[in-house]
Tab-separated table of C-alpha atoms and ligand atoms in Angstrom:
chain	number	residue	atom	x	y	z
A	1	UNK	CA	38.833	-42.976	41.723
A	2	UNK	CA	39.368	-39.380	42.630
A	3	UNK	CA	38.715	-36.863	39.953
A	4	UNK	CA	41.216	-34.073	39.516
A	5	UNK	CA	39.550	-30.719	39.157
A	6	UNK	CA	42.007	-28.200	37.918
A	7	UNK	CA	41.338	-24.713	39.167
A	8	UNK	CA	43.223	-21.736	37.911
A	9	UNK	CA	42.657	-18.387	39.509
A	10	UNK	CA	41.513	-15.544	37.299
A	11	UNK	CA	43.977	-12.909	36.131
A	12	UNK	CA	43.220	-9.431	37.416
A	13	UNK	CA	43.576	-6.905	34.592
A	14	UNK	CA	45.165	-4.000	36.425
A	15	UNK	CA	43.773	-0.826	34.861
A	16	UNK	CA	45.815	1.423	37.107
A	17	UNK	CA	49.108	-0.129	35.961
A	18	UNK	CA	48.089	-0.022	32.269
A	19	UNK	CA	46.924	3.594	32.613
A	20	UNK	CA	50.270	4.501	34.219
A	21	UNK	CA	52.071	2.939	31.242
A	22	UNK	CA	49.987	4.968	28.767
A	23	UNK	CA	50.401	8.184	30.748
A	24	UNK	CA	54.180	7.699	30.773
A	25	UNK	CA	54.085	7.299	26.964
A	26	UNK	CA	51.962	10.444	26.647
A	27	UNK	CA	54.350	12.416	28.901
A	28	UNK	CA	57.246	11.382	26.638
A	29	UNK	CA	55.256	12.510	23.554
A	30	UNK	CA	54.463	15.826	25.250
A	31	UNK	CA	58.180	16.370	25.924
A	32	UNK	CA	58.928	15.728	22.226
A	33	UNK	CA	56.203	18.150	21.098
A	34	UNK	CA	57.546	20.803	23.441
A	35	UNK	CA	60.944	20.513	21.739
A	36	UNK	CA	59.102	21.535	18.563
A	37	UNK	CA	57.550	24.486	20.391
A	38	UNK	CA	54.131	22.820	20.728
A	39	UNK	CA	52.352	22.657	24.085
A	40	UNK	CA	49.232	20.495	23.711
A	41	UNK	CA	46.143	22.104	25.225
A	42	UNK	CA	42.830	20.737	26.493
A	43	UNK	CA	39.729	22.773	27.349
A	44	UNK	CA	37.111	21.198	29.589
A	45	UNK	CA	33.629	22.649	29.914
A	46	UNK	CA	31.832	21.780	33.135
A	47	UNK	CA	28.285	23.126	33.325
A	48	UNK	CA	26.579	23.645	36.691
A	49	UNK	CA	27.448	21.801	39.859
A	50	UNK	CA	26.911	18.054	39.343
A	51	UNK	CA	29.115	16.536	42.068
A	52	UNK	CA	30.252	13.462	40.108
A	53	UNK	CA	31.115	15.592	37.049
A	54	UNK	CA	33.152	17.953	39.225
A	55	UNK	CA	35.202	15.023	40.535
A	56	UNK	CA	35.818	13.652	37.007
A	57	UNK	CA	36.757	17.050	35.594
A	58	UNK	CA	39.143	17.857	38.439
A	59	UNK	CA	40.832	14.550	37.832
A	60	UNK	CA	41.177	15.298	34.104
A	61	UNK	CA	42.709	18.722	34.758
A	62	UNK	CA	45.099	17.290	37.363
A	63	UNK	CA	46.296	14.584	34.963
A	64	UNK	CA	46.950	17.235	32.289
A	65	UNK	CA	49.205	19.070	34.760
A	66	UNK	CA	51.064	15.852	35.625
A	67	UNK	CA	51.787	15.112	31.962
A	68	UNK	CA	52.711	18.658	30.908
A	69	UNK	CA	49.508	19.313	28.937
A	70	UNK	CA	48.070	22.824	29.170
A	71	UNK	CA	44.483	22.782	30.398
A	72	UNK	CA	41.666	25.206	30.894
A	73	UNK	CA	38.442	24.652	32.778
A	74	UNK	CA	35.339	26.627	31.840
A	75	UNK	CA	32.542	26.506	34.400
A	76	UNK	CA	29.379	28.196	33.133
A	77	UNK	CA	26.307	28.085	35.414
A	78	UNK	CA	23.525	25.503	34.910
A	79	UNK	CA	21.355	28.333	33.520
A	80	UNK	CA	23.534	28.692	30.386
A	81	UNK	CA	21.586	28.418	27.134
A	82	UNK	CA	22.414	26.256	24.122
A	83	UNK	CA	23.215	29.413	22.129
A	84	UNK	CA	25.660	30.641	24.784
A	85	UNK	CA	27.285	27.208	24.893
A	86	UNK	CA	27.610	27.265	21.098
A	87	UNK	CA	29.472	30.575	21.367
A	88	UNK	CA	31.864	29.107	23.965
A	89	UNK	CA	32.565	26.114	21.727
A	90	UNK	CA	33.072	28.319	18.637
A	91	UNK	CA	35.663	30.370	20.574
A	92	UNK	CA	37.534	27.226	21.589
A	93	UNK	CA	37.360	25.854	18.022
A	94	UNK	CA	39.062	29.033	16.819
A	95	UNK	CA	41.904	29.090	19.362
A	96	UNK	CA	45.177	27.632	18.106
A	97	UNK	CA	46.560	26.685	21.534
A	98	UNK	CA	43.523	24.489	22.252
A	99	UNK	CA	43.883	21.007	20.720
A	100	UNK	CA	41.075	19.240	22.538
A	101	UNK	CA	37.599	20.270	23.676
A	102	UNK	CA	35.668	18.179	26.163
A	103	UNK	CA	32.107	18.957	27.201
A	104	UNK	CA	31.471	17.024	30.395
A	105	UNK	CA	28.173	15.137	30.245
A	106	UNK	CA	25.417	15.081	31.310
A	107	UNK	CA	24.357	18.637	30.467
A	108	UNK	CA	21.268	20.292	31.983
A	109	UNK	CA	18.069	19.072	30.298
A	110	UNK	CA	17.363	22.426	28.577
A	111	UNK	CA	20.684	22.309	26.705
A	112	UNK	CA	20.686	20.610	23.293
A	113	UNK	CA	23.505	18.089	23.847
A	114	UNK	CA	23.496	16.613	20.319
A	115	UNK	CA	23.737	20.053	18.723
A	116	UNK	CA	26.652	20.972	20.969
A	117	UNK	CA	28.581	17.780	20.367
A	118	UNK	CA	28.209	18.415	16.639
A	119	UNK	CA	29.509	21.960	17.097
A	120	UNK	CA	32.888	20.787	18.402
A	121	UNK	CA	35.455	20.746	15.607
A	122	UNK	CA	36.010	17.045	14.706
A	123	UNK	CA	39.761	17.773	14.862
A	124	UNK	CA	39.424	18.797	18.514
A	125	UNK	CA	36.827	16.204	19.484
A	126	UNK	CA	38.939	14.335	22.073
A	127	UNK	CA	35.838	12.563	23.418
A	128	UNK	CA	35.194	11.063	19.976
A	129	UNK	CA	31.497	11.956	20.199
A	130	UNK	CA	31.191	13.927	16.935
A	131	UNK	CA	29.275	12.044	14.194
A	132	UNK	CA	32.274	12.550	11.878
A	133	UNK	CA	34.514	10.642	14.268
A	134	UNK	CA	31.826	8.005	14.894
A	135	UNK	CA	31.566	7.575	11.105
A	136	UNK	CA	35.320	7.365	10.670
A	137	UNK	CA	35.506	4.750	13.397
A	138	UNK	CA	32.809	2.653	11.773
A	139	UNK	CA	34.441	2.862	8.355
A	140	UNK	CA	37.837	1.895	9.755
A	141	UNK	CA	39.523	5.256	9.166
A	142	UNK	CA	41.820	6.953	11.692
A	143	UNK	CA	39.528	8.703	14.168
A	144	UNK	CA	39.472	10.238	17.598
A	145	UNK	CA	37.716	7.375	19.378
A	146	UNK	CA	35.670	7.530	22.592
A	147	UNK	CA	37.963	7.147	25.599
A	148	UNK	CA	36.302	4.380	27.610
A	149	UNK	CA	35.969	1.886	24.718
A	150	UNK	CA	39.483	2.795	23.538
A	151	UNK	CA	40.638	1.970	27.076
A	152	UNK	CA	38.965	-1.444	26.864
A	153	UNK	CA	40.887	-2.278	23.693
A	154	UNK	CA	44.147	-1.111	25.292
A	155	UNK	CA	43.552	-3.347	28.318
A	156	UNK	CA	42.939	-6.370	26.084
A	157	UNK	CA	45.885	-5.708	23.773
A	158	UNK	CA	48.382	-4.849	26.485
A	159	UNK	CA	47.344	-7.913	28.491
A	160	UNK	CA	47.931	-10.191	25.492
A	161	UNK	CA	44.268	-11.205	25.226
A	162	UNK	CA	43.463	-12.126	21.629
A	163	UNK	CA	40.427	-10.413	20.102
A	164	UNK	CA	40.432	-11.701	16.511
A	165	UNK	CA	38.041	-14.597	16.023
A	166	UNK	CA	36.676	-14.391	19.579
A	167	UNK	CA	33.013	-14.049	20.484
A	168	UNK	CA	32.666	-10.600	22.027
A	169	UNK	CA	29.354	-9.734	23.657
A	170	UNK	CA	28.682	-6.136	24.638
A	171	UNK	CA	25.815	-5.556	27.048
A	172	UNK	CA	24.676	-1.939	26.695
A	173	UNK	CA	24.197	0.174	23.574
A	174	UNK	CA	25.041	3.717	24.662
A	175	UNK	CA	26.654	6.125	22.205
A	176	UNK	CA	29.500	6.680	24.691
A	177	UNK	CA	30.436	3.082	25.505
A	178	UNK	CA	28.387	0.179	24.105
A	179	UNK	CA	28.142	1.143	20.427
A	180	UNK	CA	31.742	2.338	19.977
A	181	UNK	CA	33.069	-0.626	22.021
A	182	UNK	CA	31.219	-2.993	19.674
A	183	UNK	CA	32.650	-1.178	16.649
A	184	UNK	CA	36.216	-1.301	17.968
A	185	UNK	CA	35.932	-5.010	18.798
A	186	UNK	CA	34.577	-5.601	15.296
A	187	UNK	CA	37.462	-3.601	13.795
A	188	UNK	CA	39.778	-5.888	15.770
A	189	UNK	CA	38.062	-8.893	14.068
A	190	UNK	CA	35.949	-10.210	16.950
A	191	UNK	CA	32.525	-11.695	16.230
A	192	UNK	CA	30.405	-9.122	18.003
A	193	UNK	CA	26.942	-9.284	19.551
A	194	UNK	CA	25.351	-6.212	21.105
A	195	UNK	CA	22.732	-6.891	23.782
A	196	UNK	CA	20.499	-4.357	25.522
A	197	UNK	CA	17.418	-3.889	27.656
A	198	UNK	CA	15.127	-5.399	24.996
A	199	UNK	CA	17.278	-8.478	24.364
A	200	UNK	CA	15.278	-11.677	24.865
A	201	UNK	CA	17.134	-14.339	26.899
A	202	UNK	CA	20.258	-12.312	27.659
A	203	UNK	CA	22.095	-15.208	29.406
A	204	UNK	CA	21.909	-17.245	26.185
A	205	UNK	CA	24.145	-14.616	24.558
A	206	UNK	CA	26.427	-13.770	27.477
A	207	UNK	CA	27.246	-17.465	28.036
A	208	UNK	CA	28.702	-17.586	24.522
A	209	UNK	CA	31.080	-14.694	25.198
A	210	UNK	CA	34.831	-15.187	25.205
A	211	UNK	CA	35.016	-11.453	25.920
A	212	UNK	CA	32.086	-9.984	27.820
A	213	UNK	CA	31.776	-6.215	28.132
A	214	UNK	CA	29.222	-5.044	30.701
A	215	UNK	CA	28.166	-1.421	30.299
A	216	UNK	CA	24.692	-1.336	31.758
A	217	UNK	CA	24.911	0.826	34.864
A	218	UNK	CA	23.307	-1.629	37.307
A	219	UNK	CA	25.275	-3.037	40.233
A	220	UNK	CA	26.130	-6.720	39.902
A	221	UNK	CA	23.694	-7.150	36.986
A	222	UNK	CA	25.765	-9.866	35.277
A	223	UNK	CA	25.705	-12.921	37.528
A	224	UNK	CA	28.069	-15.904	37.599
A	225	UNK	CA	25.539	-18.190	35.873
A	226	UNK	CA	25.529	-15.815	32.867
A	227	UNK	CA	29.248	-16.227	32.253
A	228	UNK	CA	31.246	-18.861	30.395
A	229	UNK	CA	34.005	-20.200	32.687
A	230	UNK	CA	37.372	-18.844	31.583
A	231	UNK	CA	35.905	-15.833	29.756
A	232	UNK	CA	37.470	-12.379	29.880
A	233	UNK	CA	35.164	-10.001	31.759
A	234	UNK	CA	35.350	-6.270	31.140
A	235	UNK	CA	33.312	-4.358	33.699
A	236	UNK	CA	32.541	-0.769	32.709
A	237	UNK	CA	30.054	-0.124	35.537
A	238	UNK	CA	30.759	2.359	38.298
A	239	UNK	CA	27.870	2.092	40.753
A	240	UNK	CA	27.901	3.515	44.254
A	241	UNK	CA	26.225	1.188	46.766
A	242	UNK	CA	24.901	2.501	50.062
A	243	UNK	CA	22.735	-0.479	51.068
A	244	UNK	CA	24.594	-2.662	53.613
A	245	UNK	CA	22.555	-5.779	52.772
A	246	UNK	CA	23.375	-5.414	49.075
A	247	UNK	CA	27.086	-4.999	49.875
A	248	UNK	CA	26.980	-8.156	52.026
A	249	UNK	CA	25.156	-10.063	49.255
A	250	UNK	CA	27.669	-9.086	46.571
A	251	UNK	CA	30.792	-9.294	48.732
A	252	UNK	CA	30.194	-12.027	51.324
A	253	UNK	CA	33.186	-12.468	53.649
A	254	UNK	CA	35.132	-9.621	52.019
A	255	UNK	CA	36.697	-7.935	55.055
A	256	UNK	CA	38.338	-5.107	53.074
A	257	UNK	CA	35.067	-4.128	51.405
A	258	UNK	CA	33.212	-4.279	54.724
A	259	UNK	CA	35.841	-2.090	56.352
A	260	UNK	CA	35.747	0.508	53.547
A	261	UNK	CA	31.952	0.500	53.595
A	262	UNK	CA	31.866	0.983	57.369
A	263	UNK	CA	34.254	3.919	57.054
A	264	UNK	CA	32.645	5.726	54.087
A	265	UNK	CA	29.059	4.509	54.128
A	266	UNK	CA	29.325	3.472	50.483
A	267	UNK	CA	31.327	1.273	48.161
A	268	UNK	CA	31.759	1.248	44.394
A	269	UNK	CA	30.754	-1.858	42.471
A	270	UNK	CA	30.652	-2.691	38.783
A	271	UNK	CA	27.945	-4.244	36.604
A	272	UNK	CA	29.335	-7.762	37.124
A	273	UNK	CA	28.924	-9.586	40.417
A	274	UNK	CA	32.235	-10.585	42.025
A	275	UNK	CA	31.234	-14.279	42.049
A	276	UNK	CA	31.454	-14.166	38.237
A	277	UNK	CA	35.037	-12.896	38.392
A	278	UNK	CA	35.976	-16.026	40.345
A	279	UNK	CA	35.121	-18.302	37.398
A	280	UNK	CA	36.513	-16.014	34.696
A	281	UNK	CA	39.873	-16.297	32.977
A	282	UNK	CA	40.618	-12.612	33.455
A	283	UNK	CA	38.648	-9.598	34.628
A	284	UNK	CA	38.838	-5.879	35.215
A	285	UNK	CA	38.169	-5.009	38.867
A	286	UNK	CA	36.000	-2.104	40.007
A	287	UNK	CA	37.524	0.193	41.018
A	288	UNK	CA	40.912	-0.046	39.341
A	289	UNK	CA	39.912	-1.468	35.964
A	290	UNK	CA	38.393	0.253	32.919
A	291	UNK	CA	37.710	3.507	34.805
A	292	UNK	CA	41.422	4.073	35.295
A	293	UNK	CA	41.952	4.013	31.522
A	294	UNK	CA	39.404	6.662	30.545
A	295	UNK	CA	41.518	9.657	31.540
A	296	UNK	CA	44.712	8.109	30.147
A	297	UNK	CA	42.968	7.693	26.772
A	298	UNK	CA	41.716	11.288	26.925
A	299	UNK	CA	45.316	12.414	27.350
A	300	UNK	CA	46.368	10.211	24.437
A	301	UNK	CA	43.574	11.634	22.266
A	302	UNK	CA	44.692	15.168	23.138
A	303	UNK	CA	48.206	14.396	21.888
A	304	UNK	CA	46.843	12.689	18.775
A	305	UNK	CA	44.656	15.734	18.090
A	306	UNK	CA	47.561	18.135	18.664
A	307	UNK	CA	49.851	16.236	16.319
A	308	UNK	CA	47.249	15.835	13.566
A	309	UNK	CA	45.926	19.394	13.643
A	310	UNK	CA	49.222	21.167	14.051
A	311	UNK	CA	50.870	19.093	11.339
A	312	UNK	CA	47.886	19.880	9.086
A	313	UNK	CA	48.167	23.583	9.966
A	314	UNK	CA	51.910	23.612	9.224
A	315	UNK	CA	51.339	21.800	5.915
A	316	UNK	CA	48.616	24.209	4.780
A	317	UNK	CA	50.720	27.211	5.861
A	318	UNK	CA	53.671	25.994	3.798
A	319	UNK	CA	51.345	25.392	0.860
A	320	UNK	CA	50.166	28.991	1.165
A	321	UNK	CA	53.769	30.170	1.296
A	322	UNK	CA	54.808	28.100	-1.727
B	401	GUN	N1	30.372	11.757	31.369
B	401	GUN	C1	30.574	10.455	31.695
B	401	GUN	N2	31.541	9.919	30.923
B	401	GUN	C2	31.954	10.902	30.093
B	401	GUN	C3	32.948	10.959	29.075
B	401	GUN	O1	33.633	9.997	28.751
B	401	GUN	N3	33.081	12.163	28.467
B	401	GUN	C4	32.325	13.234	28.797
B	401	GUN	N4	32.516	14.354	28.126
B	401	GUN	N5	31.404	13.209	29.726
B	401	GUN	C5	31.236	12.046	30.385
């Protein structure tokens, strides 16, 4: 007797398409705000000349222009002190036309990053890194939430993937991605496990995941044998590979990858090996998955910040007048 093996190909969760949808919504919100005489504004501070940061920041500024958001880029040298940075941030906190302040990370080692992130007004903290916003998020209050984890939730919701009651496993416990992603999944009623570099028997946990979020920063770290067939895989990793043998190992018989690699001498891969995607129910590709959402969510946070702060300002002004 022949046995029927049903195979269903995995759904690709198209981050670029979802980001485009969100950006269109933001552009419509910007147009509405402009009718009320409000032009949302974002200030981005880029310290020194870290190549990757320059690329990210340029992309953020360009997206602002596309959506009608005013933006400003401040580019102090790598020699700037914490005190000088604090002065820059205080100036931006005080300016009414600036709704969002983003300090691109990482900062030079001599700069006190935690102190600076705490100096940003929580109302203008569009990265969601201020402890006040982290606290609001964890206590289920409206908060400016970190952009990458917020993007993950948007991908799941807009793709109709249920979160409530599911086992969500987050691998990685960074303040920027892992911890807030776990909190947001918990707020959406998933049963959440956070794994990290000291987790004993990681595959035991990842194999239980209905939703697996990989935010480790190591190419192809999550292998197919660590994944439950049919699971939803969210790959947050953006790793640049330059080793031809490693590219061949991760992408055997992938002509497009090989061609791109031959042309550029590198290729970008996530934290999940492509063989795992093949057995998943749905997955975010790299590139074109979670990464595409980060800037869209930053734009959305800027609008949220503009609406909240300016409404609060108007309310307190009318109270003063009354
Ligand atoms: N560096 C890498 N990711 C981020 C981010 O989301 N925000 C900021 N400010 N810096 C980053």
